[in-house]
Amino acid sequence: MKAARLASGVCCALLWSGPTPAFAAAPRPVPAAAQTLGEAAQGLEAREARERRKAAQDLGAIGTLPAFALLLSKGLEDREPMVADEAQWQLGRVASPQVAALVFGRHVLGHRDALLRLRAAEALGRMEVSLDAALWASALKERDPRARRAFLESLGLHAAAQRVTGKLDALRKAVAREAGRGNEDATRGAALAALAQLDPSDARKLADEWARAKEPTLRAAAFEAWLAMDPASAVTHAAAVLDDAHGPLRARAVAALVAHGSRAAVNELVGRLEREDSVRVRAALLAGLRGLSGLRHGADPRPWREWLEALPADWHGAADSASAPGKGDAALDAGDGRSTTFVGHAVRSDRVAFLIDMSGSMWTEANGATRKQRVEHELAKALRALPSTARFNIIPYADLPAPFEKGLIEASAANVERAIKAFERSTQRGKGDVWGAIVSALDDPEVDTLVILTDGAPSGGERWNVELMAHLYARENRLRYVAVDVVLFGAKKNLVKLWRALAEASGGRATEVEL
């Protein structure tokens, strides 16, 4: 009875403070293994985190208003990331506007925990519901920068799907303010993305201005806004940024041209190949051209130019998914598309950060040596093979990331040897906060690829669910275009599948290795 009263009380409190009246959601079919609402509510109070996670799963399966109200209150505020992540994942499945509107009530927007508000804002982006513009405007008063940016990102997704209803004037003004000076570039970029859907006239002015901005994040936001507002001119917009100084933005332009697949797009791709010096971008160009053509030419642009000149003016191709940048290509990895090899994984970048999981599995001993000692040897080989023009960093992580340097450094012989010795001296131990390490690496605007060596099982930090991380990384990376390569040792099959999905969605790859 106590658990049932708790569920009812939480639901009522959330509804009374929110902008919509109470209603009875149609219950979803509940699997036989699921608990009743009262039992699931009781499960959220269990001592063991895995039991509380199971309760969150059951609440999502039950799917009624009180069940989702409990996920918003008790689930999202759980200190164990496996529980809070599960609650957030289940909330993203909400298909009822009335339930989604609970996020905008004072028991969420007014909650003292900024992480809970962030999680609720992120979950909104996955909810396929229509919501009133006034609700979104109220959320943009959010005081925490991360959560406010998440609300803007979710608003952009809903606006693009035409799921924002009601009077838009106040919301447009609020979003335009967020795009103004004073916010971090990523927040301003999220505001422009939403504005491109809500008020294209104002968005066009900003996009024109930001296309000439010093900050690459703003230039990226301008490019994405133009692609959204004027998809018919994708080739023109992509061609305009193919000479951008920021390599990851050039890689994004390549992806847009490959997706367009026209002869005009191929002309731009071949022209860029003739002058491209970034390993990451050159690999993307080759993968795209190979996918569109079915050919396997290398970095020499002459055979590509010959193929292009033979194409009819109205030619249009569709990229072969097997040749996408995130897929394996032995010929590409053996030659023009790589800078070095790490534990058998070809690294398609010369602006790379190596993230190395230092949790318990790294200290397992076999044949007289720990896995850490074997990684020392492999890392030394990889770093010494980098071209001197490359730039790199290493970020071992356990409870916290411990970067070797604040940002990428030249791959000079002296720097490489310093990095090797620093890693050999590292004795980090603890839980593996891979999400914290990823966010730390993204602080460096120069990096274009992360290479993560891990057993695949996150065990520390704010995030635990790899499937949720894939969605979060897509948001975090929306204006960064940083590829993620994952080198997995001893990972379970389900984790390999999830990491591979995250990697390939970013333009990277996943490789399983023996260590």
XYZ file of C-alpha atoms in Angstrom:
515
model
C 0.000 0.000 0.000
C 2.826 2.420 0.842
C 4.351 1.996 -2.637
C 0.982 2.509 -4.317
C 0.367 5.687 -2.304
C 3.839 6.916 -3.271
C 3.116 6.377 -6.978
C -0.225 8.155 -6.712
C 1.231 11.016 -4.679
C 4.107 11.646 -7.042
C 1.768 11.601 -10.021
C -0.625 14.069 -8.440
C 2.141 16.408 -7.318
C 3.632 16.513 -10.794
C 0.278 17.028 -12.448
C -0.925 19.776 -10.102
C 2.237 21.775 -10.789
C 2.239 21.204 -14.543
C 0.391 23.058 -17.281
C -1.966 20.221 -18.261
C -4.857 18.553 -16.412
C -4.621 15.040 -15.058
C -5.614 12.223 -17.344
C -5.581 8.449 -17.375
C -3.039 7.205 -19.937
C -4.011 4.082 -21.818
C -1.869 1.327 -20.270
C 0.596 -0.455 -22.518
C 0.677 -4.223 -22.735
C 2.767 -5.350 -19.767
C 5.095 -8.328 -20.231
C 4.345 -11.221 -17.943
C 7.611 -10.683 -16.076
C 6.793 -7.055 -15.254
C 5.735 -6.050 -11.766
C 2.580 -4.193 -10.810
C 2.839 -0.431 -10.361
C 3.052 -0.779 -6.593
C 5.742 -3.447 -6.793
C 7.758 -1.400 -9.286
C 7.477 1.675 -7.074
C 8.711 -0.418 -4.152
C 11.561 -1.665 -6.364
C 12.823 1.890 -6.851
C 13.549 1.902 -3.096
C 15.619 -1.310 -3.194
C 19.170 -1.325 -1.850
C 20.708 -2.977 -4.939
C 21.092 -0.770 -8.021
C 20.287 -3.638 -10.379
C 16.942 -4.152 -8.642
C 16.152 -0.452 -8.984
C 17.107 -0.589 -12.665
C 14.740 -3.533 -13.159
C 11.994 -1.502 -11.481
C 12.630 1.354 -13.940
C 12.332 -1.098 -16.833
C 9.056 -2.383 -15.433
C 7.669 1.131 -15.024
C 8.444 1.812 -18.681
C 6.642 -1.404 -19.642
C 3.609 -0.497 -17.522
C 3.522 2.852 -19.323
C 0.757 4.614 -17.369
C 0.849 8.219 -16.180
C 1.780 7.277 -12.582
C 4.528 4.976 -13.876
C 6.169 7.713 -15.932
C 5.714 10.219 -13.110
C 7.748 7.899 -10.876
C 10.467 7.625 -13.523
C 10.673 11.416 -13.686
C 10.933 11.884 -9.956
C 12.448 8.837 -8.287
C 14.152 7.293 -11.319
C 16.018 10.289 -12.740
C 17.321 11.402 -9.361
C 18.892 8.030 -8.518
C 22.611 8.424 -7.805
C 23.516 5.197 -9.581
C 23.930 5.935 -13.309
C 22.602 2.526 -14.359
C 19.280 3.366 -12.696
C 19.031 6.979 -13.844
C 20.086 6.030 -17.375
C 17.395 3.350 -17.486
C 14.777 5.832 -16.299
C 15.896 8.312 -18.953
C 15.835 5.648 -21.653
C 12.310 4.574 -20.715
C 11.093 8.187 -20.615
C 12.289 8.669 -24.183
C 9.640 6.116 -25.228
C 6.766 8.322 -24.048
C 4.129 8.774 -26.762
C 1.628 10.868 -24.794
C 1.751 14.706 -24.844
C 0.203 14.821 -21.386
C 2.952 12.673 -19.929
C 5.676 14.606 -21.769
C 4.231 17.853 -20.415
C 5.130 16.682 -16.903
C 8.742 17.574 -17.740
C 7.765 21.247 -17.823
C 6.189 21.261 -14.358
C 7.919 22.835 -11.373
C 8.728 19.447 -9.853
C 11.133 18.938 -12.763
C 12.089 22.414 -13.993
C 12.240 23.571 -10.389
C 14.154 20.558 -9.105
C 17.381 21.401 -7.274
C 19.366 18.734 -9.143
C 20.691 20.124 -12.451
C 21.569 16.611 -13.651
C 17.942 15.505 -13.248
C 16.800 18.515 -15.290
C 19.434 17.724 -17.922
C 18.270 14.128 -18.175
C 14.640 15.186 -18.527
C 15.569 17.695 -21.248
C 17.514 15.033 -23.155
C 14.680 12.516 -22.853
C 12.302 15.036 -24.456
C 14.281 14.833 -27.680
C 13.370 11.166 -28.120
C 9.672 11.566 -27.313
C 7.484 11.473 -30.429
C 4.837 13.863 -29.165
C 3.473 17.301 -30.074
C 3.883 19.989 -27.425
C 2.732 23.561 -27.077
C 5.193 26.374 -27.808
C 4.467 27.961 -24.415
C 5.877 24.885 -22.674
C 9.125 25.113 -24.603
C 9.401 28.838 -23.879
C 9.105 28.139 -20.157
C 11.936 25.580 -20.370
C 14.309 28.133 -21.900
C 14.356 29.921 -18.552
C 16.460 26.978 -17.314
C 19.430 28.327 -15.352
C 21.903 25.456 -15.839
C 23.848 25.902 -19.132
C 23.973 22.185 -19.961
C 20.269 21.655 -19.343
C 19.268 24.802 -21.252
C 21.303 23.657 -24.248
C 19.635 20.217 -24.020
C 16.183 21.823 -24.064
C 17.187 23.803 -27.169
C 18.501 20.666 -28.877
C 15.310 18.782 -28.102
C 13.235 21.729 -29.288
C 15.136 21.690 -32.584
C 14.336 18.010 -33.063
C 10.636 18.559 -32.336
C 10.463 21.627 -34.570
C 12.106 19.735 -37.446
C 9.433 17.036 -37.058
C 6.719 19.734 -36.966
C 5.701 18.803 -33.449
C 5.593 22.308 -31.928
C 2.029 23.636 -31.696
C 0.297 26.813 -30.565
C 1.407 30.438 -30.839
C 5.079 30.642 -31.782
C 5.914 34.336 -31.415
C 7.128 34.254 -27.801
C 9.070 31.065 -28.426
C 10.761 32.487 -31.526
C 11.893 35.534 -29.537
C 13.192 33.364 -26.695
C 15.157 31.149 -29.093
C 16.575 34.190 -30.912
C 17.829 35.524 -27.573
C 19.596 32.216 -26.912
C 21.340 32.505 -30.276
C 22.686 35.920 -29.293
C 26.002 36.619 -27.668
C 26.584 35.584 -24.075
C 26.025 31.851 -24.393
C 28.615 29.223 -25.248
C 28.971 28.474 -28.950
C 27.322 25.031 -28.753
C 24.238 26.555 -27.082
C 24.059 29.302 -29.673
C 24.364 26.661 -32.377
C 21.495 24.666 -30.885
C 19.415 27.838 -30.842
C 20.139 28.493 -34.527
C 19.097 24.933 -35.396
C 15.746 25.497 -33.663
C 15.367 28.949 -35.198
C 15.936 27.513 -38.684
C 12.740 25.514 -38.174
C 10.716 28.149 -36.317
C 11.747 31.400 -38.031
C 13.787 30.862 -41.219
C 13.989 34.591 -42.035
C 15.904 35.422 -38.843
C 17.876 32.175 -39.111
C 19.087 33.066 -42.626
C 20.531 36.352 -41.383
C 22.380 34.617 -38.568
C 23.598 31.802 -40.808
C 25.051 34.314 -43.275
C 26.806 36.093 -40.422
C 28.095 32.929 -38.727
C 29.416 31.457 -41.978
C 32.219 34.039 -41.618
C 32.687 33.591 -37.856
C 36.067 32.836 -36.301
C 34.657 29.998 -34.191
C 34.311 26.659 -36.063
C 31.254 25.698 -33.996
C 29.371 28.748 -35.279
C 30.447 28.064 -38.863
C 29.236 24.481 -38.440
C 25.910 25.737 -37.061
C 25.528 28.015 -40.084
C 26.192 25.100 -42.445
C 23.669 22.837 -40.712
C 21.076 25.612 -40.732
C 21.506 26.153 -44.475
C 21.222 22.420 -45.159
C 17.969 22.352 -43.168
C 16.484 25.488 -44.736
C 17.665 24.983 -48.315
C 18.270 21.259 -49.002
C 17.910 21.789 -52.762
C 21.178 23.773 -52.689
C 23.124 21.238 -50.616
C 25.949 21.016 -53.169
C 26.392 24.787 -53.192
C 26.453 25.006 -49.401
C 28.810 22.033 -49.022
C 31.177 23.357 -51.694
C 31.382 26.620 -49.770
C 32.876 24.887 -46.723
C 35.116 22.360 -48.493
C 38.000 24.809 -48.086
C 37.195 25.583 -44.438
C 40.277 25.573 -42.197
C 38.554 23.203 -39.754
C 39.081 19.596 -40.868
C 36.014 18.076 -39.134
C 33.757 20.616 -40.865
C 35.272 19.654 -44.212
C 34.527 16.003 -43.342
C 30.894 16.964 -42.703
C 30.719 18.702 -46.075
C 32.082 15.539 -47.691
C 29.323 13.493 -46.019
C 26.680 15.923 -47.323
C 28.032 15.674 -50.865
C 28.181 11.877 -50.741
C 24.576 11.818 -49.519
C 23.554 14.080 -52.428
C 25.201 11.692 -54.893
C 24.912 13.872 -58.016
C 27.536 14.422 -60.684
C 27.954 17.976 -59.396
C 28.617 16.580 -55.900
C 31.187 14.128 -57.261
C 32.916 16.982 -59.070
C 33.353 18.772 -55.742
C 34.599 15.583 -54.038
C 37.246 14.921 -56.682
C 38.343 18.548 -56.636
C 38.807 18.417 -52.875
C 40.740 15.139 -53.106
C 43.250 16.902 -55.357
C 44.221 19.272 -52.534
C 43.262 17.546 -49.250
C 46.014 16.940 -46.652
C 43.960 15.786 -43.628
C 44.080 12.012 -43.123
C 40.530 11.984 -41.724
C 39.051 14.005 -44.575
C 41.003 12.149 -47.256
C 39.749 8.836 -45.884
C 36.180 10.185 -45.961
C 36.641 11.351 -49.554
C 37.965 7.974 -50.672
C 35.266 6.044 -48.830
C 32.573 8.262 -50.352
C 33.906 8.063 -53.886
C 34.323 4.305 -53.627
C 30.806 3.927 -52.319
C 29.298 6.029 -55.119
C 31.325 4.497 -57.920
C 31.934 0.897 -56.935
C 35.599 1.537 -57.868
C 38.611 1.095 -55.591
C 41.011 3.793 -56.743
C 43.411 5.315 -54.202
C 44.302 8.896 -53.304
C 45.636 9.714 -56.790
C 42.853 11.954 -58.159
C 43.578 11.267 -61.842
C 41.593 8.016 -62.225
C 38.736 9.602 -60.280
C 38.779 12.571 -62.635
C 38.693 10.236 -65.638
C 35.698 8.391 -64.184
C 33.932 11.686 -63.448
C 34.432 13.041 -66.958
C 32.792 9.951 -68.431
C 29.616 10.373 -66.367
C 26.494 11.822 -68.045
C 25.307 15.192 -66.780
C 22.201 13.722 -65.156
C 24.087 10.878 -63.399
C 23.069 10.181 -59.826
C 24.498 7.500 -57.560
C 23.658 6.079 -54.156
C 26.530 5.418 -51.777
C 27.156 1.782 -50.946
C 26.731 1.545 -47.167
C 29.533 -1.016 -47.022
C 31.952 1.722 -48.142
C 30.772 4.371 -45.680
C 33.481 6.121 -43.613
C 32.565 4.053 -40.557
C 32.925 0.712 -42.310
C 35.948 -1.493 -42.787
C 38.005 -1.169 -45.970
C 41.213 -3.160 -45.908
C 42.715 -1.349 -48.876
C 41.923 2.052 -47.367
C 43.358 1.071 -43.996
C 46.518 -0.332 -45.582
C 47.428 2.795 -47.530
C 46.082 6.289 -48.087
C 43.480 6.240 -45.343
C 45.510 5.701 -42.168
C 48.168 7.425 -40.094
C 49.108 4.557 -37.778
C 47.849 1.282 -36.297
C 46.889 0.724 -32.657
C 46.424 -2.869 -31.430
C 45.697 -3.893 -35.005
C 43.194 -1.084 -35.589
C 44.004 1.290 -38.464
C 43.707 4.912 -37.295
C 42.226 7.124 -40.032
C 43.311 10.409 -38.507
C 46.299 12.633 -37.839
C 44.443 14.695 -35.212
C 43.723 11.936 -32.712
C 43.207 11.387 -28.988
C 43.740 7.900 -27.544
C 41.360 7.197 -24.625
C 42.503 4.204 -22.585
C 40.299 2.421 -20.045
C 42.307 1.961 -16.837
C 39.607 0.187 -14.827
C 40.071 -3.268 -13.291
C 40.289 -5.214 -16.561
C 43.469 -3.352 -17.506
C 45.277 -4.871 -14.526
C 44.426 -8.510 -15.269
C 47.582 -10.608 -15.532
C 48.260 -13.388 -18.069
C 51.524 -15.056 -19.121
C 53.492 -13.002 -16.626
C 52.305 -9.568 -17.791
C 49.348 -7.330 -17.077
C 47.126 -6.094 -19.876
C 48.406 -2.614 -19.037
C 51.961 -3.707 -19.902
C 50.817 -5.127 -23.229
C 48.979 -1.884 -24.007
C 52.144 0.086 -23.183
C 53.926 -1.825 -25.941
C 51.097 -1.344 -28.459
C 50.706 2.344 -27.687
C 54.432 2.944 -28.078
C 54.350 1.296 -31.522
C 51.332 3.360 -32.575
C 52.752 6.694 -31.433
C 56.177 6.096 -32.956
C 54.547 5.295 -36.297
C 52.636 8.585 -36.459
C 53.892 10.993 -39.114
C 55.687 14.013 -37.670
C 52.915 16.234 -39.069
C 50.322 14.483 -36.894
C 49.042 15.807 -33.586
C 47.921 13.557 -30.735
C 47.047 13.197 -27.066
C 46.573 10.268 -24.714
C 43.815 10.285 -22.080
C 43.947 7.377 -19.621
C 40.766 7.278 -17.564
C 39.369 5.528 -14.533
C 37.306 7.447 -11.973
C 38.424 10.571 -13.811
C 40.161 11.276 -17.134
C 43.871 12.140 -16.810
C 44.980 13.743 -20.106
C 48.688 13.693 -20.888
C 48.391 17.256 -22.227
C 45.616 19.850 -22.232
C 45.216 19.408 -25.980
C 46.770 17.789 -29.028
C 50.536 18.132 -29.429
C 52.935 17.588 -32.306
C 54.011 14.005 -32.909
C 57.691 14.944 -32.636
C 60.094 12.257 -31.457
C 60.541 14.064 -28.133
C 56.789 14.414 -27.505
C 56.126 10.804 -28.455
C 58.751 9.524 -26.019
C 57.409 11.763 -23.245
C 53.906 10.401 -23.823
C 55.125 6.793 -23.811
C 56.972 7.258 -20.524
C 54.015 9.075 -18.955
C 51.690 6.200 -19.789
C 54.182 3.638 -18.495
C 54.232 5.507 -15.158
C 50.434 5.715 -14.937
C 48.951 3.664 -12.094
C 45.350 4.841 -12.427
C 42.763 2.438 -11.079
C 39.074 2.628 -10.314
C 35.799 2.628 -12.187
C 35.825 3.409 -15.900
C 34.115 6.719 -16.620
C 34.213 6.511 -20.409
C 31.605 9.248 -20.915
C 33.606 11.663 -18.782
C 36.704 10.861 -20.838
C 34.819 11.441 -24.097
C 33.476 14.820 -22.963
C 36.954 15.780 -21.754
C 38.467 14.900 -25.138
C 35.831 16.950 -26.979
C 36.990 20.057 -25.096
C 39.871 20.189 -27.579
C 38.532 21.842 -30.765
C 41.405 20.423 -32.841
C 40.704 16.713 -32.340
C 38.863 14.973 -35.173
C 38.997 11.339 -33.989
C 38.801 9.546 -30.639
C 40.280 6.063 -30.379
C 38.856 4.384 -27.259
C 40.459 1.203 -25.925
C 38.016 -0.460 -23.518
C 36.454 -3.699 -22.355
C 33.151 -2.115 -23.379
C 31.488 -1.991 -19.960
C 31.197 1.532 -18.458
C 31.417 1.347 -14.687
C 31.725 4.937 -13.451
C 30.678 8.528 -13.997
C 27.289 10.009 -14.912
C 26.510 7.588 -17.747
C 26.270 3.811 -17.882
C 23.954 2.789 -20.750
C 25.912 2.547 -24.040
C 22.733 2.650 -26.144
C 21.754 5.919 -24.472
C 25.323 7.195 -24.905
C 24.969 6.739 -28.665
C 22.028 9.151 -28.671
C 23.814 11.557 -26.351
C 26.997 11.475 -28.411
C 25.061 12.319 -31.566
C 23.786 15.428 -29.763
C 27.168 16.304 -28.231
C 28.838 15.845 -31.614
C 26.226 17.595 -33.752
C 28.519 20.542 -34.518
C 31.864 18.856 -33.829
C 31.939 15.901 -36.279
C 34.473 13.948 -34.211
C 34.655 10.286 -35.256
C 34.785 7.626 -32.541
C 36.831 4.466 -33.095
C 36.342 1.807 -30.423
C 38.931 -0.923 -29.866
C 37.248 -3.595 -27.735
C 38.887 -6.380 -25.768
C 36.949 -9.069 -23.943
C 33.618 -7.318 -24.531
C 30.295 -9.133 -24.448
C 28.457 -9.497 -27.744
C 25.647 -7.127 -26.825
C 28.161 -4.418 -25.879
C 30.122 -4.927 -29.102
C 26.904 -4.336 -31.051
C 26.078 -1.157 -29.128
C 29.582 0.303 -29.398
C 29.708 -0.503 -33.112
C 26.456 1.409 -33.629
C 27.822 4.432 -31.741
C 31.107 4.349 -33.658
C 29.649 3.957 -37.138
C 27.046 6.663 -36.570
C 29.929 9.061 -35.841
C 31.887 8.041 -38.941
C 34.212 5.778 -36.959
C 34.622 2.021 -36.586
C 34.704 -0.653 -33.908
C 37.337 -3.394 -33.820
C 37.545 -6.421 -31.533
C 41.077 -7.384 -30.462
C 42.846 -9.848 -28.199
C 44.903 -8.383 -25.370
